[in-house]
PDB file of C-alpha atoms and ligand atoms in Angstrom:
ATOM      1  CA  MET A   1      38.216 -26.842  11.482  1.00 97.00           C
ATOM      2  CA  THR A   2      37.414 -24.404   8.799  1.00 98.00           C
ATOM      3  CA  ALA A   3      40.049 -22.496   6.654  1.00 98.00           C
ATOM      4  CA  ILE A   4      39.055 -19.179   5.199  1.00 98.00           C
ATOM      5  CA  LEU A   5      41.496 -17.760   2.610  1.00 98.00           C
ATOM      6  CA  ALA A   6      41.716 -15.557  -0.458  1.00 98.00           C
ATOM      7  CA  VAL A   7      43.876 -16.648  -3.384  1.00 98.00           C
ATOM      8  CA  SER A   8      44.874 -15.126  -6.695  1.00 98.00           C
ATOM      9  CA  LEU A   9      44.094 -17.058  -9.930  1.00 98.00           C
ATOM     10  CA  ASP A  10      47.586 -18.649  -9.698  1.00 97.00           C
ATOM     11  CA  GLY A  11      47.123 -19.700  -6.060  1.00 97.00           C
ATOM     12  CA  LYS A  12      49.041 -16.913  -4.262  1.00 97.00           C
ATOM     13  CA  LEU A  13      48.137 -15.338  -0.963  1.00 97.00           C
ATOM     14  CA  ALA A  14      49.491 -11.843  -1.281  1.00 96.00           C
ATOM     15  CA  LYS A  15      51.365  -9.526  -3.646  1.00 94.00           C
ATOM     16  CA  PRO A  16      55.057 -10.141  -3.419  1.00 91.00           C
ATOM     17  CA  THR A  17      55.696  -6.428  -3.036  1.00 89.00           C
ATOM     18  CA  ALA A  18      53.076  -5.897  -0.340  1.00 87.00           C
ATOM     19  CA  ARG A  19      52.959  -9.161   1.624  1.00 87.00           C
ATOM     20  CA  GLU A  20      51.054  -7.698   4.464  1.00 85.00           C
ATOM     21  CA  GLU A  21      48.204  -6.171   2.395  1.00 86.00           C
ATOM     22  CA  ARG A  22      44.789  -7.784   1.955  1.00 87.00           C
ATOM     23  CA  MET A  23      44.082  -8.455  -1.791  1.00 92.00           C
ATOM     24  CA  ALA A  24      40.453  -9.271  -1.681  1.00 93.00           C
ATOM     25  CA  SER A  25      37.427  -6.917  -1.748  1.00 95.00           C
ATOM     26  CA  ALA A  26      35.516  -5.286   1.132  1.00 96.00           C
ATOM     27  CA  TYR A  27      32.772  -7.865   0.511  1.00 98.00           C
ATOM     28  CA  ASP A  28      35.419 -10.561   1.175  1.00 98.00           C
ATOM     29  CA  PHE A  29      36.205  -8.920   4.497  1.00 97.00           C
ATOM     30  CA  GLN A  30      32.585  -9.122   5.503  1.00 97.00           C
ATOM     31  CA  HIS A  31      32.421 -12.738   4.419  1.00 98.00           C
ATOM     32  CA  LEU A  32      35.590 -13.414   6.461  1.00 97.00           C
ATOM     33  CA  GLU A  33      34.162 -11.657   9.526  1.00 98.00           C
ATOM     34  CA  GLU A  34      31.039 -13.759   9.344  1.00 98.00           C
ATOM     35  CA  GLN A  35      33.102 -16.908   9.338  1.00 98.00           C
ATOM     36  CA  VAL A  36      35.254 -15.711  12.262  1.00 98.00           C
ATOM     37  CA  ALA A  37      32.187 -14.749  14.259  1.00 98.00           C
ATOM     38  CA  GLN A  38      31.215 -18.454  14.239  1.00 97.00           C
ATOM     39  CA  ALA A  39      34.466 -19.628  15.644  1.00 98.00           C
ATOM     40  CA  ASP A  40      35.529 -20.203  19.246  1.00 98.00           C
ATOM     41  CA  ALA A  41      39.093 -19.538  18.139  1.00 98.00           C
ATOM     42  CA  VAL A  42      41.099 -18.242  15.174  1.00 98.00           C
ATOM     43  CA  LEU A  43      44.486 -19.790  14.255  1.00 98.00           C
ATOM     44  CA  PHE A  44      47.129 -17.912  12.212  1.00 98.00           C
ATOM     45  CA  GLY A  45      50.781 -18.209  11.403  1.00 98.00           C
ATOM     46  CA  ALA A  46      53.598 -16.166  12.931  1.00 98.00           C
ATOM     47  CA  THR A  47      54.688 -14.663   9.553  1.00 97.00           C
ATOM     48  CA  THR A  48      51.227 -13.434   8.891  1.00 97.00           C
ATOM     49  CA  LEU A  49      51.267 -11.667  12.426  1.00 98.00           C
ATOM     50  CA  ARG A  50      54.723 -10.275  11.961  1.00 97.00           C
ATOM     51  CA  LEU A  51      53.772  -8.780   8.614  1.00 96.00           C
ATOM     52  CA  GLY A  52      50.360  -7.463   9.475  1.00 95.00           C
ATOM     53  CA  GLY A  53      50.975  -6.625  13.119  1.00 97.00           C
ATOM     54  CA  THR A  54      47.326  -7.337  14.299  1.00 97.00           C
ATOM     55  CA  ALA A  55      44.865 -10.155  14.615  1.00 97.00           C
ATOM     56  CA  MET A  56      41.455 -10.279  12.720  1.00 95.00           C
ATOM     57  CA  ARG A  57      39.303  -8.944  15.431  1.00 96.00           C
ATOM     58  CA  LEU A  58      35.551  -8.764  15.032  1.00 98.00           C
ATOM     59  CA  GLN A  59      34.336  -5.209  14.339  1.00 96.00           C
ATOM     60  CA  SER A  60      30.719  -5.677  13.512  1.00 97.00           C
ATOM     61  CA  PRO A  61      28.440  -4.811  16.495  1.00 98.00           C
ATOM     62  CA  THR A  62      25.779  -7.082  15.035  1.00 98.00           C
ATOM     63  CA  LEU A  63      28.082 -10.084  14.949  1.00 98.00           C
ATOM     64  CA  ILE A  64      29.587  -9.336  18.434  1.00 98.00           C
ATOM     65  CA  ALA A  65      26.016  -8.891  19.871  1.00 98.00           C
ATOM     66  CA  ALA A  66      25.003 -12.209  18.333  1.00 98.00           C
ATOM     67  CA  ARG A  67      27.820 -14.048  20.037  1.00 98.00           C
ATOM     68  CA  VAL A  68      26.974 -12.414  23.374  1.00 98.00           C
ATOM     69  CA  ARG A  69      23.339 -13.388  23.060  1.00 98.00           C
ATOM     70  CA  ALA A  70      24.580 -17.074  22.333  1.00 96.00           C
ATOM     71  CA  GLY A  71      26.554 -17.020  25.543  1.00 96.00           C
ATOM     72  CA  GLN A  72      30.016 -16.787  23.796  1.00 96.00           C
ATOM     73  CA  PRO A  73      32.672 -14.329  24.521  1.00 97.00           C
ATOM     74  CA  PRO A  74      32.550 -11.250  22.281  1.00 98.00           C
ATOM     75  CA  GLN A  75      35.785 -12.078  20.529  1.00 98.00           C
ATOM     76  CA  PRO A  76      37.102 -15.458  19.602  1.00 98.00           C
ATOM     77  CA  LEU A  77      40.421 -16.537  21.067  1.00 98.00           C
ATOM     78  CA  GLN A  78      43.284 -15.473  18.747  1.00 98.00           C
ATOM     79  CA  ILE A  79      45.829 -18.243  18.536  1.00 98.00           C
ATOM     80  CA  VAL A  80      49.224 -17.474  16.868  1.00 98.00           C
ATOM     81  CA  CYS A  81      51.297 -20.378  15.747  1.00 98.00           C
ATOM     82  CA  SER A  82      55.025 -19.982  16.071  1.00 97.00           C
ATOM     83  CA  ALA A  83      57.654 -22.770  16.487  1.00 95.00           C
ATOM     84  CA  SER A  84      60.236 -20.159  17.512  1.00 95.00           C
ATOM     85  CA  GLY A  85      58.073 -17.970  19.774  1.00 96.00           C
ATOM     86  CA  ASP A  86      60.023 -15.155  18.325  1.00 97.00           C
ATOM     87  CA  LEU A  87      57.321 -12.399  18.245  1.00 98.00           C
ATOM     88  CA  ASP A  88      57.907  -8.787  18.989  1.00 98.00           C
ATOM     89  CA  PRO A  89      55.975  -7.797  22.134  1.00 97.00           C
ATOM     90  CA  GLU A  90      55.667  -4.309  20.772  1.00 97.00           C
ATOM     91  CA  LEU A  91      53.359  -5.514  17.972  1.00 98.00           C
ATOM     92  CA  PRO A  92      49.925  -3.815  18.032  1.00 98.00           C
ATOM     93  CA  PHE A  93      48.542  -7.353  18.398  1.00 98.00           C
ATOM     94  CA  PHE A  94      49.478  -7.285  22.138  1.00 98.00           C
ATOM     95  CA  ARG A  95      47.554  -4.120  22.644  1.00 97.00           C
ATOM     96  CA  GLN A  96      44.300  -5.246  20.880  1.00 97.00           C
ATOM     97  CA  PRO A  97      41.259  -5.912  23.214  1.00 96.00           C
ATOM     98  CA  ILE A  98      41.200  -9.653  22.433  1.00 97.00           C
ATOM     99  CA  PRO A  99      42.077 -12.925  24.263  1.00 98.00           C
ATOM    100  CA  ARG A 100      45.392 -14.360  22.932  1.00 98.00           C
ATOM    101  CA  ALA A 101      47.045 -17.775  22.867  1.00 98.00           C
ATOM    102  CA  LEU A 102      50.357 -19.196  21.663  1.00 98.00           C
ATOM    103  CA  VAL A 103      50.830 -22.566  19.967  1.00 98.00           C
ATOM    104  CA  THR A 104      54.649 -23.321  20.048  1.00 97.00           C
ATOM    105  CA  THR A 105      57.569 -25.571  21.100  1.00 95.00           C
ATOM    106  CA  VAL A 106      59.122 -25.948  24.521  1.00 93.00           C
ATOM    107  CA  ALA A 107      61.814 -23.421  23.358  1.00 93.00           C
ATOM    108  CA  GLY A 108      59.229 -21.043  22.096  1.00 94.00           C
ATOM    109  CA  ALA A 109      57.204 -21.299  25.357  1.00 95.00           C
ATOM    110  CA  GLN A 110      60.364 -20.504  27.452  1.00 95.00           C
ATOM    111  CA  ARG A 111      60.586 -17.136  25.635  1.00 96.00           C
ATOM    112  CA  TRP A 112      57.127 -16.165  27.129  1.00 97.00           C
ATOM    113  CA  GLN A 113      57.643 -17.639  30.613  1.00 95.00           C
ATOM    114  CA  GLY A 114      56.414 -15.266  33.212  1.00 94.00           C
ATOM    115  CA  SER A 115      54.739 -13.028  30.657  1.00 95.00           C
ATOM    116  CA  ALA A 116      50.937 -12.123  30.868  1.00 95.00           C
ATOM    117  CA  ALA A 117      50.863 -11.479  27.092  1.00 97.00           C
ATOM    118  CA  PHE A 118      49.024 -14.770  26.312  1.00 98.00           C
ATOM    119  CA  ASP A 119      46.029 -16.193  28.140  1.00 97.00           C
ATOM    120  CA  TYR A 120      47.101 -19.707  27.008  1.00 97.00           C
ATOM    121  CA  CYS A 121      50.394 -21.156  25.778  1.00 97.00           C
ATOM    122  CA  TRP A 122      50.237 -24.717  24.374  1.00 97.00           C
ATOM    123  CA  PHE A 123      53.348 -26.574  23.386  1.00 96.00           C
ATOM    124  CA  GLY A 124      54.377 -30.133  22.510  1.00 90.00           C
ATOM    125  CA  ASP A 125      56.960 -32.023  24.523  1.00 80.00           C
ATOM    126  CA  ARG A 126      58.498 -33.537  21.419  1.00 78.00           C
ATOM    127  CA  PRO A 127      61.053 -31.901  19.187  1.00 76.00           C
ATOM    128  CA  ASP A 128      58.974 -32.297  16.039  1.00 82.00           C
ATOM    129  CA  TRP A 129      55.706 -30.357  15.584  1.00 90.00           C
ATOM    130  CA  ASP A 130      52.796 -32.709  16.423  1.00 93.00           C
ATOM    131  CA  TRP A 131      49.413 -31.276  15.485  1.00 95.00           C
ATOM    132  CA  SER A 132      47.363 -34.092  16.931  1.00 94.00           C
ATOM    133  CA  ASP A 133      48.956 -33.356  20.358  1.00 95.00           C
ATOM    134  CA  LEU A 134      48.563 -29.577  19.953  1.00 97.00           C
ATOM    135  CA  LEU A 135      44.980 -29.678  18.637  1.00 97.00           C
ATOM    136  CA  GLY A 136      44.188 -32.093  21.539  1.00 96.00           C
ATOM    137  CA  GLN A 137      45.331 -29.622  24.037  1.00 96.00           C
ATOM    138  CA  ILE A 138      43.348 -26.791  22.322  1.00 97.00           C
ATOM    139  CA  ALA A 139      40.227 -28.997  22.402  1.00 97.00           C
ATOM    140  CA  ALA A 140      40.754 -29.846  26.107  1.00 97.00           C
ATOM    141  CA  ALA A 141      40.489 -26.185  26.840  1.00 96.00           C
ATOM    142  CA  GLY A 142      36.843 -26.424  25.481  1.00 96.00           C
ATOM    143  CA  ILE A 143      37.661 -24.862  22.080  1.00 96.00           C
ATOM    144  CA  GLN A 144      35.624 -26.732  19.490  1.00 95.00           C
ATOM    145  CA  ARG A 145      35.173 -24.542  16.450  1.00 97.00           C
ATOM    146  CA  LEU A 146      38.561 -23.424  14.955  1.00 98.00           C
ATOM    147  CA  ALA A 147      38.885 -21.007  12.034  1.00 98.00           C
ATOM    148  CA  VAL A 148      42.235 -21.054  10.270  1.00 98.00           C
ATOM    149  CA  LEU A 149      43.134 -17.722   8.530  1.00 98.00           C
ATOM    150  CA  GLY A 150      46.582 -18.691   6.977  1.00 92.00           C
ATOM    151  CA  GLY A 151      49.198 -18.168   5.839  1.00 95.00           C
ATOM    152  CA  GLY A 152      50.132 -20.828   3.562  1.00 97.00           C
ATOM    153  CA  GLN A 153      52.778 -22.601   5.820  1.00 97.00           C
ATOM    154  CA  LEU A 154      50.116 -22.958   8.539  1.00 97.00           C
ATOM    155  CA  PHE A 155      47.374 -24.086   6.140  1.00 97.00           C
ATOM    156  CA  ALA A 156      49.573 -26.596   4.290  1.00 95.00           C
ATOM    157  CA  SER A 157      50.743 -28.153   7.578  1.00 95.00           C
ATOM    158  CA  LEU A 158      47.183 -28.551   8.680  1.00 96.00           C
ATOM    159  CA  VAL A 159      46.204 -30.183   5.473  1.00 94.00           C
ATOM    160  CA  GLN A 160      49.112 -32.574   5.825  1.00 92.00           C
ATOM    161  CA  ALA A 161      47.835 -33.324   9.319  1.00 93.00           C
ATOM    162  CA  GLN A 162      44.338 -33.974   7.894  1.00 94.00           C
ATOM    163  CA  ALA A 163      42.952 -31.412  10.293  1.00 95.00           C
ATOM    164  CA  ILE A 164      41.025 -29.090   7.950  1.00 96.00           C
ATOM    165  CA  ASP A 165      37.442 -30.086   7.364  1.00 96.00           C
ATOM    166  CA  GLU A 166      36.129 -27.258   5.340  1.00 98.00           C
ATOM    167  CA  LEU A 167      37.656 -24.584   3.201  1.00 98.00           C
ATOM    168  CA  TRP A 168      36.284 -21.240   2.039  1.00 98.00           C
ATOM    169  CA  LEU A 169      38.355 -19.955  -0.822  1.00 98.00           C
ATOM    170  CA  THR A 170      37.851 -16.533  -2.317  1.00 98.00           C
ATOM    171  CA  VAL A 171      39.358 -16.540  -5.858  1.00 98.00           C
ATOM    172  CA  CYS A 172      40.514 -12.975  -6.710  1.00 98.00           C
ATOM    173  CA  PRO A 173      41.120 -11.671 -10.248  1.00 98.00           C
ATOM    174  CA  LEU A 174      44.778 -11.375  -9.903  1.00 97.00           C
ATOM    175  CA  LEU A 175      47.924 -13.079 -11.291  1.00 97.00           C
ATOM    176  CA  LEU A 176      50.715 -12.503  -8.707  1.00 96.00           C
ATOM    177  CA  GLY A 177      53.588 -14.657 -10.089  1.00 96.00           C
ATOM    178  CA  ALA A 178      56.207 -16.949  -8.596  1.00 94.00           C
ATOM    179  CA  ALA A 179      57.637 -14.602  -6.038  1.00 95.00           C
ATOM    180  CA  ALA A 180      54.397 -14.324  -4.243  1.00 96.00           C
ATOM    181  CA  PRO A 181      53.608 -16.489  -1.118  1.00 96.00           C
ATOM    182  CA  SER A 182      51.692 -19.641  -2.017  1.00 96.00           C
ATOM    183  CA  LEU A 183      48.599 -21.237  -0.597  1.00 96.00           C
ATOM    184  CA  MET A 184      50.303 -24.623  -0.521  1.00 92.00           C
ATOM    185  CA  PRO A 185      54.065 -24.068   0.023  1.00 92.00           C
ATOM    186  CA  LEU A 186      54.727 -27.626   1.441  1.00 86.00           C
ATOM    187  CA  ALA A 187      54.797 -30.972  -0.162  1.00 80.00           C
ATOM    188  CA  ALA A 188      51.164 -32.306   0.099  1.00 67.00           C
ATOM    189  CA  GLY A 189      51.525 -35.926  -0.816  1.00 68.00           C
ATOM    190  CA  SER A 190      48.034 -37.108  -1.221  1.00 70.00           C
ATOM    191  CA  SER A 191      45.578 -34.296  -1.417  1.00 84.00           C
ATOM    192  CA  PRO A 192      42.238 -34.560   0.299  1.00 92.00           C
ATOM    193  CA  TYR A 193      39.164 -35.152  -1.847  1.00 94.00           C
ATOM    194  CA  MET A 194      37.420 -31.795  -2.103  1.00 95.00           C
ATOM    195  CA  ARG A 195      33.678 -31.782  -2.463  1.00 97.00           C
ATOM    196  CA  LEU A 196      32.195 -28.449  -3.642  1.00 98.00           C
ATOM    197  CA  LEU A 197      29.334 -27.240  -1.378  1.00 98.00           C
ATOM    198  CA  SER A 198      28.799 -23.907  -2.981  1.00 98.00           C
ATOM    199  CA  ALA A 199      30.185 -21.540  -5.645  1.00 98.00           C
ATOM    200  CA  ALA A 200      29.173 -17.927  -6.000  1.00 98.00           C
ATOM    201  CA  PRO A 201      30.517 -15.201  -8.152  1.00 98.00           C
ATOM    202  CA  VAL A 202      30.417 -11.743  -6.625  1.00 98.00           C
ATOM    203  CA  ALA A 203      31.665  -8.947  -8.916  1.00 98.00           C
ATOM    204  CA  ASP A 204      34.967 -10.283 -10.201  1.00 98.00           C
ATOM    205  CA  GLU A 205      35.684 -12.703  -7.338  1.00 98.00           C
ATOM    206  CA  VAL A 206      34.386 -16.302  -6.842  1.00 98.00           C
ATOM    207  CA  TYR A 207      33.425 -17.678  -3.390  1.00 98.00           C
ATOM    208  CA  LEU A 208      34.138 -21.415  -3.202  1.00 98.00           C
ATOM    209  CA  HIS A 209      33.006 -23.680  -0.188  1.00 98.00           C
ATOM    210  CA  TYR A 210      34.456 -27.115  -0.021  1.00 98.00           C
ATOM    211  CA  ARG A 211      34.207 -30.064   2.360  1.00 97.00           C
ATOM    212  CA  LEU A 212      37.527 -32.083   2.664  1.00 96.00           C
ATOM    213  CA  SER A 213      37.663 -35.708   3.095  1.00 95.00           C
ATOM    214  CA  TYR A 214      40.892 -37.647   3.613  1.00 91.00           C
ATOM    215  CA  ASP A 215      39.573 -41.113   2.774  1.00 82.00           C
ATOM    216  CA  GLU A 216      42.428 -43.103   1.182  1.00 63.00           C
ATOM    217  CA  GLY A 217      42.008 -43.557  -2.618  1.00 53.00           C
ATOM    218  CA  LYS A 218      39.873 -40.537  -3.242  1.00 58.00           C
ATOM    219  CA  GLY A 219      42.619 -37.978  -3.212  1.00 54.00           C
ATOM    220  CA  THR A 220      44.737 -36.619  -6.000  1.00 55.00           C
ATOM    221  CA  ILE A 221      48.518 -36.844  -5.936  1.00 48.00           C
ATOM    222  CA  ILE A 222      50.094 -33.442  -5.963  1.00 52.00           C
ATOM    223  CA  ASP A 223      53.663 -33.006  -7.283  1.00 47.00           C
ATOM    224  CA  SER A 224      56.016 -31.200  -5.044  1.00 43.00           C
TER     225      SER A 224
HETATM  226  N1  NAP B   1      45.184 -14.245   1.258  1.00 81.13           N
HETATM  227  C1  NAP B   1      44.901 -14.628   2.506  1.00 81.13           C
HETATM  228  O1  NAP B   1      43.743 -15.182   2.726  1.00 81.13           O
HETATM  229  C2  NAP B   1      45.922 -14.685   3.525  1.00 81.13           C
HETATM  230  C3  NAP B   1      45.707 -15.117   4.811  1.00 81.13           C
HETATM  231  C4  NAP B   1      46.781 -15.078   5.690  1.00 81.13           C
HETATM  232  C5  NAP B   1      48.012 -14.660   5.335  1.00 81.13           C
HETATM  233  N2  NAP B   1      48.169 -14.244   4.053  1.00 81.13           N
HETATM  234  C6  NAP B   1      49.590 -13.887   3.685  1.00 81.13           C
HETATM  235  O2  NAP B   1      50.288 -15.047   3.731  1.00 81.13           O
HETATM  236  C7  NAP B   1      51.720 -14.659   3.934  1.00 81.13           C
HETATM  237  C8  NAP B   1      52.261 -15.437   5.025  1.00 81.13           C
HETATM  238  O3  NAP B   1      52.186 -16.823   4.785  1.00 81.13           O
HETATM  239  P1  NAP B   1      53.439 -17.818   5.126  1.00 81.13           P
HETATM  240  O4  NAP B   1      53.036 -19.147   4.515  1.00 81.13           O
HETATM  241  O5  NAP B   1      54.654 -17.168   4.648  1.00 81.13           O
HETATM  242  O6  NAP B   1      53.481 -17.798   6.698  1.00 81.13           O
HETATM  243  P2  NAP B   1      52.471 -18.217   7.846  1.00 81.13           P
HETATM  244  O7  NAP B   1      51.827 -19.508   7.662  1.00 81.13           O
HETATM  245  O8  NAP B   1      51.610 -17.061   8.248  1.00 81.13           O
HETATM  246  O9  NAP B   1      53.495 -18.335   9.040  1.00 81.13           O
HETATM  247  C9  NAP B   1      54.539 -19.252   9.086  1.00 81.13           C
HETATM  248  C10 NAP B   1      55.182 -19.204  10.413  1.00 81.13           C
HETATM  249  O10 NAP B   1      54.174 -19.780  11.383  1.00 81.13           O
HETATM  250  C11 NAP B   1      54.728 -20.705  12.212  1.00 81.13           C
HETATM  251  N3  NAP B   1      54.202 -21.970  11.728  1.00 81.13           N
HETATM  252  C12 NAP B   1      53.228 -22.110  10.865  1.00 81.13           C
HETATM  253  N4  NAP B   1      52.859 -23.456  10.677  1.00 81.13           N
HETATM  254  C13 NAP B   1      53.760 -24.181  11.538  1.00 81.13           C
HETATM  255  C14 NAP B   1      54.007 -25.521  11.815  1.00 81.13           C
HETATM  256  N5  NAP B   1      53.185 -26.455  11.259  1.00 81.13           N
HETATM  257  N6  NAP B   1      54.990 -25.850  12.563  1.00 81.13           N
HETATM  258  C15 NAP B   1      55.727 -24.910  13.158  1.00 81.13           C
HETATM  259  N7  NAP B   1      55.540 -23.600  12.955  1.00 81.13           N
HETATM  260  C16 NAP B   1      54.706 -23.202  12.137  1.00 81.13           C
HETATM  261  C17 NAP B   1      56.257 -20.605  12.085  1.00 81.13           C
HETATM  262  O11 NAP B   1      56.605 -19.469  12.844  1.00 81.13           O
HETATM  263  P3  NAP B   1      58.079 -19.265  13.439  1.00 81.13           P
HETATM  264  O12 NAP B   1      58.938 -18.781  12.261  1.00 81.13           O
HETATM  265  O13 NAP B   1      57.954 -18.227  14.471  1.00 81.13           O
HETATM  266  O14 NAP B   1      58.618 -20.551  13.932  1.00 81.13           O
HETATM  267  C18 NAP B   1      56.405 -20.270  10.552  1.00 81.13           C
HETATM  268  O15 NAP B   1      57.597 -19.551  10.083  1.00 81.13           O
HETATM  269  C19 NAP B   1      51.709 -13.070   4.134  1.00 81.13           C
HETATM  270  O16 NAP B   1      52.066 -12.492   3.003  1.00 81.13           O
HETATM  271  C20 NAP B   1      50.262 -12.902   4.595  1.00 81.13           C
HETATM  272  O17 NAP B   1      49.939 -11.567   4.286  1.00 81.13           O
HETATM  273  C21 NAP B   1      47.237 -14.204   3.105  1.00 81.13           C
END
């Protein structure tokens, strides 16, 4: 599973006054779209969807054509992650021409019972959120390559679950301050060891690509 995110120099995901806005460049959007084009499915948090209203749909005819030539559906499955299942059915997301899925709880799934809004609805049968069960259900549906697009709560919980294998991080030349949403809002405990695969400056941004490994003893302790 690969996460693709943009952060400010102080590790924030969005401006506190415009939490729905992208803060990275047009080049970053192209980079993000190329990563999304390689995925079977895209995973994102409910807050990100509530603020932005739409999913990151592929727009490049070249990338869509390449998927079709490779025997893939033109668009990856768009999976929203919401424990509550409390999503406004009037969001533009539900009118986008994309396949949709919901990862949720029993209570969240009940909200959407009988609805055709989602092509898939996966939920755990335990009260606590269990990524290994949920990711197992997603894999059983034939979805191998997952791209995680944030926000921070989703990303952090997948790091805690040791589920992220690779991270693309675009570092943007901004300092957004304490009120801005953070890349890692949850206690991390032992951080994965991050091996740098590539680093490329493009204008004032830096594109970092890491491989994560969760072998005991290699990580760094993060204070929470
Ligand atoms: N810079 C970037 O690359 C980037 C990318 C994406 C988003 N963002 C920004 O990040 C901000 C949102 O981030 P965020 O951390 O506040 O929210 P988030 O991760 O987008 O969404 C959090 C919500 O998702 C559900 N959720 C996520 N992980 C869960 C888990 N492990 N268990 C149960 N439910 C889970 C819950 O939904 P319910 O409340 O429905 O239960 C939770 O309240 C926005 O400002 C957005 O624009 C930036």
